[in-house]
Amino acid sequence: MIPSASSAPSGRPTARRTQAERSDATTAQLVAAAQHLFGRDGYATTSIVSVAASAGVTKGAAYHHFAGKADLFHAVFVREQQEIAAELERAAAEEADAWSALRRGCRRFLEHCLDPGFRRITLLDAPSVLGWETVREIQYAHTLRVLTQGMRMAASEGHFGEGADLDVRCQLMFGALCEAGMLLARSPDPASALTSVTAEAERLLAALSAPQGLGTRSYGD
């Protein structure tokens, strides 16, 4: 008896992936390979051909899933933001209160800026490849969303003044964190610069959290 194509030698049926599942798997392979190459070599020197080869698929398959290199980079940038947002949420969840969680999330973002791939993709290449409007739109959907949630949680515990516009303060803080990340990205020794940059970012967060007219609080409070 000849085994059917849907059965394993043991007689148990084998799982067959659908076309959609195969397509999703190929897309994931391409994005993972592109994330590695864009992070290591930069956007300008990375080609669709090299990404396809690294992913183990043909150039035609790559163009079937992505319109071009910029489209692939967009997918990589979204993945980077999803990953950092999840990382911030995990770090914040380890803290006992919302203020500590907010501070921890800001520190973790800056620590993540030490990763060469993240710096290259998010801080150096994304603005020129995607444009600032698209970059901010994607960040607002992921990283800024986590920061906004953290501020609102801290506000519910009394850490921001009554009537404070948290949306504005959150965007100001996020903009400062991104600029701090750029400082680290351009520093000849990012690891050494991290301590000073983190301390100043925490002072800014403390100033933003102070009730109006009461001056600034100690960032260690």
PDB file of C-alpha atoms in Angstrom:
ATOM      1  CA  MET A   1       0.000   0.000   0.000  1.00  0.00           C
ATOM      2  CA  ILE A   2       1.350   3.453  -0.948  1.00  0.00           C
ATOM      3  CA  PRO A   3       1.052   5.998   1.888  1.00  0.00           C
ATOM      4  CA  SER A   4      -1.114   8.960   1.052  1.00  0.00           C
ATOM      5  CA  ALA A   5       0.491  12.384   0.811  1.00  0.00           C
ATOM      6  CA  SER A   6      -1.439  13.503   3.880  1.00  0.00           C
ATOM      7  CA  SER A   7      -0.144  10.711   6.115  1.00  0.00           C
ATOM      8  CA  ALA A   8       3.151  10.214   7.899  1.00  0.00           C
ATOM      9  CA  PRO A   9       4.846   6.778   7.841  1.00  0.00           C
ATOM     10  CA  SER A  10       3.201   6.054  11.206  1.00  0.00           C
ATOM     11  CA  GLY A  11      -0.200   6.528   9.669  1.00  0.00           C
ATOM     12  CA  ARG A  12      -0.820   9.763  11.564  1.00  0.00           C
ATOM     13  CA  PRO A  13      -1.925  12.714   9.407  1.00  0.00           C
ATOM     14  CA  THR A  14       0.679  15.428   8.845  1.00  0.00           C
ATOM     15  CA  ALA A  15      -0.191  19.078   9.180  1.00  0.00           C
ATOM     16  CA  ARG A  16      -0.235  20.953   5.905  1.00  0.00           C
ATOM     17  CA  ARG A  17       0.365  24.670   5.940  1.00  0.00           C
ATOM     18  CA  THR A  18      -2.128  26.768   4.027  1.00  0.00           C
ATOM     19  CA  GLN A  19      -1.027  29.199   1.342  1.00  0.00           C
ATOM     20  CA  ALA A  20      -1.616  32.062   3.784  1.00  0.00           C
ATOM     21  CA  GLU A  21       0.570  30.382   6.397  1.00  0.00           C
ATOM     22  CA  ARG A  22       3.351  29.838   3.876  1.00  0.00           C
ATOM     23  CA  SER A  23       3.085  33.447   2.764  1.00  0.00           C
ATOM     24  CA  ASP A  24       3.231  34.674   6.370  1.00  0.00           C
ATOM     25  CA  ALA A  25       6.261  32.484   7.042  1.00  0.00           C
ATOM     26  CA  THR A  26       8.099  33.873   4.006  1.00  0.00           C
ATOM     27  CA  THR A  27       7.250  37.431   5.027  1.00  0.00           C
ATOM     28  CA  ALA A  28       8.553  36.785   8.545  1.00  0.00           C
ATOM     29  CA  GLN A  29      11.782  35.303   7.140  1.00  0.00           C
ATOM     30  CA  LEU A  30      12.339  38.338   4.942  1.00  0.00           C
ATOM     31  CA  VAL A  31      11.650  40.828   7.738  1.00  0.00           C
ATOM     32  CA  ALA A  32      13.952  38.985  10.141  1.00  0.00           C
ATOM     33  CA  ALA A  33      16.752  38.838   7.576  1.00  0.00           C
ATOM     34  CA  ALA A  34      16.266  42.491   6.644  1.00  0.00           C
ATOM     35  CA  GLN A  35      16.257  43.540  10.307  1.00  0.00           C
ATOM     36  CA  HIS A  36      19.621  41.873  10.763  1.00  0.00           C
ATOM     37  CA  LEU A  37      21.182  43.285   7.587  1.00  0.00           C
ATOM     38  CA  PHE A  38      19.732  46.796   7.906  1.00  0.00           C
ATOM     39  CA  GLY A  39      20.912  46.892  11.512  1.00  0.00           C
ATOM     40  CA  ARG A  40      24.386  45.616  10.679  1.00  0.00           C
ATOM     41  CA  ASP A  41      25.139  47.268   7.332  1.00  0.00           C
ATOM     42  CA  GLY A  42      22.667  50.118   7.081  1.00  0.00           C
ATOM     43  CA  TYR A  43      19.910  50.804   4.578  1.00  0.00           C
ATOM     44  CA  ALA A  44      22.053  52.239   1.801  1.00  0.00           C
ATOM     45  CA  THR A  45      24.354  49.237   1.425  1.00  0.00           C
ATOM     46  CA  THR A  46      21.731  46.521   1.897  1.00  0.00           C
ATOM     47  CA  SER A  47      20.016  45.198  -1.237  1.00  0.00           C
ATOM     48  CA  ILE A  48      16.839  43.215  -1.758  1.00  0.00           C
ATOM     49  CA  VAL A  49      18.994  40.503  -3.315  1.00  0.00           C
ATOM     50  CA  SER A  50      21.122  40.164  -0.170  1.00  0.00           C
ATOM     51  CA  VAL A  51      18.034  40.086   2.037  1.00  0.00           C
ATOM     52  CA  ALA A  52      16.411  37.388  -0.108  1.00  0.00           C
ATOM     53  CA  ALA A  53      19.584  35.310  -0.028  1.00  0.00           C
ATOM     54  CA  SER A  54      19.857  35.652   3.746  1.00  0.00           C
ATOM     55  CA  ALA A  55      16.203  34.651   4.118  1.00  0.00           C
ATOM     56  CA  GLY A  56      16.664  31.645   1.846  1.00  0.00           C
ATOM     57  CA  VAL A  57      14.144  32.790  -0.767  1.00  0.00           C
ATOM     58  CA  THR A  58      14.377  34.078  -4.326  1.00  0.00           C
ATOM     59  CA  LYS A  59      14.519  37.738  -5.290  1.00  0.00           C
ATOM     60  CA  GLY A  60      11.170  37.225  -7.017  1.00  0.00           C
ATOM     61  CA  ALA A  61       9.636  36.003  -3.768  1.00  0.00           C
ATOM     62  CA  ALA A  62      10.959  39.084  -1.992  1.00  0.00           C
ATOM     63  CA  TYR A  63       9.365  41.397  -4.565  1.00  0.00           C
ATOM     64  CA  HIS A  64       6.154  39.381  -4.383  1.00  0.00           C
ATOM     65  CA  HIS A  65       5.839  40.261  -0.683  1.00  0.00           C
ATOM     66  CA  PHE A  66       7.333  43.763  -0.720  1.00  0.00           C
ATOM     67  CA  ALA A  67       7.130  46.483  -3.358  1.00  0.00           C
ATOM     68  CA  GLY A  68      10.761  47.400  -2.844  1.00  0.00           C
ATOM     69  CA  LYS A  69      13.513  48.024  -0.309  1.00  0.00           C
ATOM     70  CA  ALA A  70      11.753  50.998   1.300  1.00  0.00           C
ATOM     71  CA  ASP A  71       8.603  48.922   1.795  1.00  0.00           C
ATOM     72  CA  LEU A  72      10.671  46.188   3.440  1.00  0.00           C
ATOM     73  CA  PHE A  73      12.406  48.745   5.649  1.00  0.00           C
ATOM     74  CA  HIS A  74       8.983  50.044   6.739  1.00  0.00           C
ATOM     75  CA  ALA A  75       8.061  46.533   7.906  1.00  0.00           C
ATOM     76  CA  VAL A  76      11.364  46.239   9.758  1.00  0.00           C
ATOM     77  CA  PHE A  77      10.842  49.583  11.491  1.00  0.00           C
ATOM     78  CA  VAL A  78       7.372  48.551  12.630  1.00  0.00           C
ATOM     79  CA  ARG A  79       8.827  45.349  14.033  1.00  0.00           C
ATOM     80  CA  GLU A  80      11.535  47.301  15.873  1.00  0.00           C
ATOM     81  CA  GLN A  81       8.889  49.506  17.483  1.00  0.00           C
ATOM     82  CA  GLN A  82       6.739  46.533  18.442  1.00  0.00           C
ATOM     83  CA  GLU A  83       9.731  44.887  20.077  1.00  0.00           C
ATOM     84  CA  ILE A  84      10.848  47.942  22.065  1.00  0.00           C
ATOM     85  CA  ALA A  85       7.267  48.628  23.186  1.00  0.00           C
ATOM     86  CA  ALA A  86       6.969  45.055  24.486  1.00  0.00           C
ATOM     87  CA  GLU A  87      10.354  45.386  26.185  1.00  0.00           C
ATOM     88  CA  LEU A  88       9.300  48.602  27.934  1.00  0.00           C
ATOM     89  CA  GLU A  89       6.101  46.966  29.133  1.00  0.00           C
ATOM     90  CA  ARG A  90       8.045  44.022  30.565  1.00  0.00           C
ATOM     91  CA  ALA A  91      10.496  46.326  32.324  1.00  0.00           C
ATOM     92  CA  ALA A  92       7.711  48.470  33.791  1.00  0.00           C
ATOM     93  CA  ALA A  93       5.836  45.399  35.023  1.00  0.00           C
ATOM     94  CA  GLU A  94       8.776  44.575  37.307  1.00  0.00           C
ATOM     95  CA  GLU A  95       8.278  47.772  39.338  1.00  0.00           C
ATOM     96  CA  ALA A  96       6.036  48.105  42.385  1.00  0.00           C
ATOM     97  CA  ASP A  97       4.392  51.441  41.493  1.00  0.00           C
ATOM     98  CA  ALA A  98       3.537  53.500  38.428  1.00  0.00           C
ATOM     99  CA  TRP A  99       6.132  56.249  39.002  1.00  0.00           C
ATOM    100  CA  SER A 100       8.960  53.727  39.303  1.00  0.00           C
ATOM    101  CA  ALA A 101       7.593  51.900  36.246  1.00  0.00           C
ATOM    102  CA  LEU A 102       7.571  55.133  34.225  1.00  0.00           C
ATOM    103  CA  ARG A 103      11.150  55.960  35.192  1.00  0.00           C
ATOM    104  CA  ARG A 104      12.222  52.387  34.471  1.00  0.00           C
ATOM    105  CA  GLY A 105      10.617  52.505  31.029  1.00  0.00           C
ATOM    106  CA  CYS A 106      12.439  55.725  30.129  1.00  0.00           C
ATOM    107  CA  ARG A 107      15.750  54.272  31.287  1.00  0.00           C
ATOM    108  CA  ARG A 108      15.145  51.067  29.369  1.00  0.00           C
ATOM    109  CA  PHE A 109      14.484  52.987  26.158  1.00  0.00           C
ATOM    110  CA  LEU A 110      17.835  54.744  26.490  1.00  0.00           C
ATOM    111  CA  GLU A 111      19.603  51.502  27.348  1.00  0.00           C
ATOM    112  CA  HIS A 112      18.112  49.954  24.215  1.00  0.00           C
ATOM    113  CA  CYS A 113      19.679  52.774  22.199  1.00  0.00           C
ATOM    114  CA  LEU A 114      23.052  51.162  22.938  1.00  0.00           C
ATOM    115  CA  ASP A 115      22.114  48.306  20.603  1.00  0.00           C
ATOM    116  CA  PRO A 116      23.887  49.047  17.288  1.00  0.00           C
ATOM    117  CA  GLY A 117      21.090  47.592  15.165  1.00  0.00           C
ATOM    118  CA  PHE A 118      18.391  49.607  16.932  1.00  0.00           C
ATOM    119  CA  ARG A 119      20.459  52.778  16.641  1.00  0.00           C
ATOM    120  CA  ARG A 120      21.098  52.231  12.961  1.00  0.00           C
ATOM    121  CA  ILE A 121      17.501  51.383  12.011  1.00  0.00           C
ATOM    122  CA  THR A 122      15.463  53.569  14.351  1.00  0.00           C
ATOM    123  CA  LEU A 123      17.618  56.607  15.006  1.00  0.00           C
ATOM    124  CA  LEU A 124      19.850  57.007  11.969  1.00  0.00           C
ATOM    125  CA  ASP A 125      18.187  55.497   8.884  1.00  0.00           C
ATOM    126  CA  ALA A 126      14.438  55.659   9.574  1.00  0.00           C
ATOM    127  CA  PRO A 127      14.012  59.463   9.384  1.00  0.00           C
ATOM    128  CA  SER A 128      15.665  59.672   5.960  1.00  0.00           C
ATOM    129  CA  VAL A 129      14.105  56.504   4.522  1.00  0.00           C
ATOM    130  CA  LEU A 130      10.558  56.882   5.848  1.00  0.00           C
ATOM    131  CA  GLY A 131      10.322  60.579   6.694  1.00  0.00           C
ATOM    132  CA  TRP A 132       9.662  62.049  10.137  1.00  0.00           C
ATOM    133  CA  GLU A 133       5.878  62.002   9.786  1.00  0.00           C
ATOM    134  CA  THR A 134       5.782  58.251   9.126  1.00  0.00           C
ATOM    135  CA  VAL A 135       8.396  57.553  11.805  1.00  0.00           C
ATOM    136  CA  ARG A 136       6.407  59.426  14.446  1.00  0.00           C
ATOM    137  CA  GLU A 137       3.118  57.846  13.353  1.00  0.00           C
ATOM    138  CA  ILE A 138       4.554  54.360  13.875  1.00  0.00           C
ATOM    139  CA  GLN A 139       6.235  55.319  17.145  1.00  0.00           C
ATOM    140  CA  TYR A 140       3.009  56.840  18.449  1.00  0.00           C
ATOM    141  CA  ALA A 141       1.253  53.540  17.807  1.00  0.00           C
ATOM    142  CA  HIS A 142       3.801  51.568  19.820  1.00  0.00           C
ATOM    143  CA  THR A 143       6.528  53.193  21.942  1.00  0.00           C
ATOM    144  CA  LEU A 144       4.670  56.429  22.668  1.00  0.00           C
ATOM    145  CA  ARG A 145       1.540  54.443  23.500  1.00  0.00           C
ATOM    146  CA  VAL A 146       3.423  52.660  26.287  1.00  0.00           C
ATOM    147  CA  LEU A 147       4.851  55.944  27.590  1.00  0.00           C
ATOM    148  CA  THR A 148       1.399  57.555  27.543  1.00  0.00           C
ATOM    149  CA  GLN A 149      -0.058  54.654  29.506  1.00  0.00           C
ATOM    150  CA  GLY A 150       2.780  54.967  32.015  1.00  0.00           C
ATOM    151  CA  MET A 151       2.166  58.682  32.505  1.00  0.00           C
ATOM    152  CA  ARG A 152      -1.560  58.162  32.962  1.00  0.00           C
ATOM    153  CA  MET A 153      -0.917  55.455  35.539  1.00  0.00           C
ATOM    154  CA  ALA A 154       1.518  57.732  37.386  1.00  0.00           C
ATOM    155  CA  ALA A 155      -1.009  60.571  37.237  1.00  0.00           C
ATOM    156  CA  SER A 156      -3.631  58.328  38.807  1.00  0.00           C
ATOM    157  CA  GLU A 157      -1.236  57.919  41.742  1.00  0.00           C
ATOM    158  CA  GLY A 158      -0.873  61.678  42.116  1.00  0.00           C
ATOM    159  CA  HIS A 159       2.478  62.204  40.409  1.00  0.00           C
ATOM    160  CA  PHE A 160       1.323  64.896  37.964  1.00  0.00           C
ATOM    161  CA  GLY A 161      -0.362  68.171  38.776  1.00  0.00           C
ATOM    162  CA  GLU A 162      -4.111  68.507  38.495  1.00  0.00           C
ATOM    163  CA  GLY A 163      -5.088  69.735  35.069  1.00  0.00           C
ATOM    164  CA  ALA A 164      -1.786  68.755  33.474  1.00  0.00           C
ATOM    165  CA  ASP A 165      -2.046  68.057  29.750  1.00  0.00           C
ATOM    166  CA  LEU A 166      -0.569  64.576  29.800  1.00  0.00           C
ATOM    167  CA  ASP A 167      -0.717  64.164  26.025  1.00  0.00           C
ATOM    168  CA  VAL A 168       1.490  67.225  25.544  1.00  0.00           C
ATOM    169  CA  ARG A 169       3.863  66.272  28.357  1.00  0.00           C
ATOM    170  CA  CYS A 170       4.116  62.751  27.036  1.00  0.00           C
ATOM    171  CA  GLN A 171       5.048  63.911  23.546  1.00  0.00           C
ATOM    172  CA  LEU A 172       7.577  66.354  24.992  1.00  0.00           C
ATOM    173  CA  MET A 173       9.161  63.551  27.025  1.00  0.00           C
ATOM    174  CA  PHE A 174       9.166  61.159  24.120  1.00  0.00           C
ATOM    175  CA  GLY A 175      10.770  63.748  21.874  1.00  0.00           C
ATOM    176  CA  ALA A 176      13.438  64.290  24.517  1.00  0.00           C
ATOM    177  CA  LEU A 177      14.085  60.550  24.772  1.00  0.00           C
ATOM    178  CA  CYS A 178      14.479  60.284  21.006  1.00  0.00           C
ATOM    179  CA  GLU A 179      16.924  63.194  20.993  1.00  0.00           C
ATOM    180  CA  ALA A 180      18.778  61.578  23.893  1.00  0.00           C
ATOM    181  CA  GLY A 181      18.951  58.420  21.826  1.00  0.00           C
ATOM    182  CA  MET A 182      20.447  60.428  18.966  1.00  0.00           C
ATOM    183  CA  LEU A 183      23.092  61.771  21.346  1.00  0.00           C
ATOM    184  CA  LEU A 184      23.977  58.197  22.248  1.00  0.00           C
ATOM    185  CA  ALA A 185      23.916  57.120  18.603  1.00  0.00           C
ATOM    186  CA  ARG A 186      26.441  59.790  17.646  1.00  0.00           C
ATOM    187  CA  SER A 187      28.624  59.457  20.732  1.00  0.00           C
ATOM    188  CA  PRO A 188      32.062  57.877  20.213  1.00  0.00           C
ATOM    189  CA  ASP A 189      31.425  55.933  23.434  1.00  0.00           C
ATOM    190  CA  PRO A 190      27.645  55.414  23.878  1.00  0.00           C
ATOM    191  CA  ALA A 191      28.005  53.154  26.929  1.00  0.00           C
ATOM    192  CA  SER A 192      29.977  55.815  28.827  1.00  0.00           C
ATOM    193  CA  ALA A 193      27.558  58.572  27.784  1.00  0.00           C
ATOM    194  CA  LEU A 194      24.528  56.593  28.981  1.00  0.00           C
ATOM    195  CA  THR A 195      24.900  57.513  32.657  1.00  0.00           C
ATOM    196  CA  SER A 196      24.859  61.263  32.051  1.00  0.00           C
ATOM    197  CA  VAL A 197      22.126  61.100  29.410  1.00  0.00           C
ATOM    198  CA  THR A 198      19.898  58.946  31.633  1.00  0.00           C
ATOM    199  CA  ALA A 199      20.357  61.252  34.633  1.00  0.00           C
ATOM    200  CA  GLU A 200      19.359  64.317  32.601  1.00  0.00           C
ATOM    201  CA  ALA A 201      16.357  62.490  31.111  1.00  0.00           C
ATOM    202  CA  GLU A 202      15.167  61.596  34.621  1.00  0.00           C
ATOM    203  CA  ARG A 203      15.541  65.228  35.714  1.00  0.00           C
ATOM    204  CA  LEU A 204      13.402  66.291  32.772  1.00  0.00           C
ATOM    205  CA  LEU A 205      10.771  63.678  33.632  1.00  0.00           C
ATOM    206  CA  ALA A 206      10.747  64.940  37.223  1.00  0.00           C
ATOM    207  CA  ALA A 207      10.261  68.519  36.004  1.00  0.00           C
ATOM    208  CA  LEU A 208       7.358  67.483  33.789  1.00  0.00           C
ATOM    209  CA  SER A 209       5.730  65.688  36.713  1.00  0.00           C
ATOM    210  CA  ALA A 210       5.906  68.671  39.079  1.00  0.00           C
ATOM    211  CA  PRO A 211       2.606  70.450  39.864  1.00  0.00           C
ATOM    212  CA  GLN A 212       2.442  73.954  38.421  1.00  0.00           C
ATOM    213  CA  GLY A 213       3.992  76.581  40.641  1.00  0.00           C
ATOM    214  CA  LEU A 214       5.690  74.101  42.961  1.00  0.00           C
ATOM    215  CA  GLY A 215       9.050  73.873  41.210  1.00  0.00           C
ATOM    216  CA  THR A 216      10.675  70.558  40.371  1.00  0.00           C
ATOM    217  CA  ARG A 217      10.774  67.436  42.429  1.00  0.00           C
ATOM    218  CA  SER A 218      13.809  65.302  43.088  1.00  0.00           C
ATOM    219  CA  TYR A 219      14.110  62.704  40.350  1.00  0.00           C
ATOM    220  CA  GLY A 220      14.986  60.165  43.008  1.00  0.00           C
ATOM    221  CA  ASP A 221      11.642  60.608  44.793  1.00  0.00           C
TER     222      ASP A 221
END
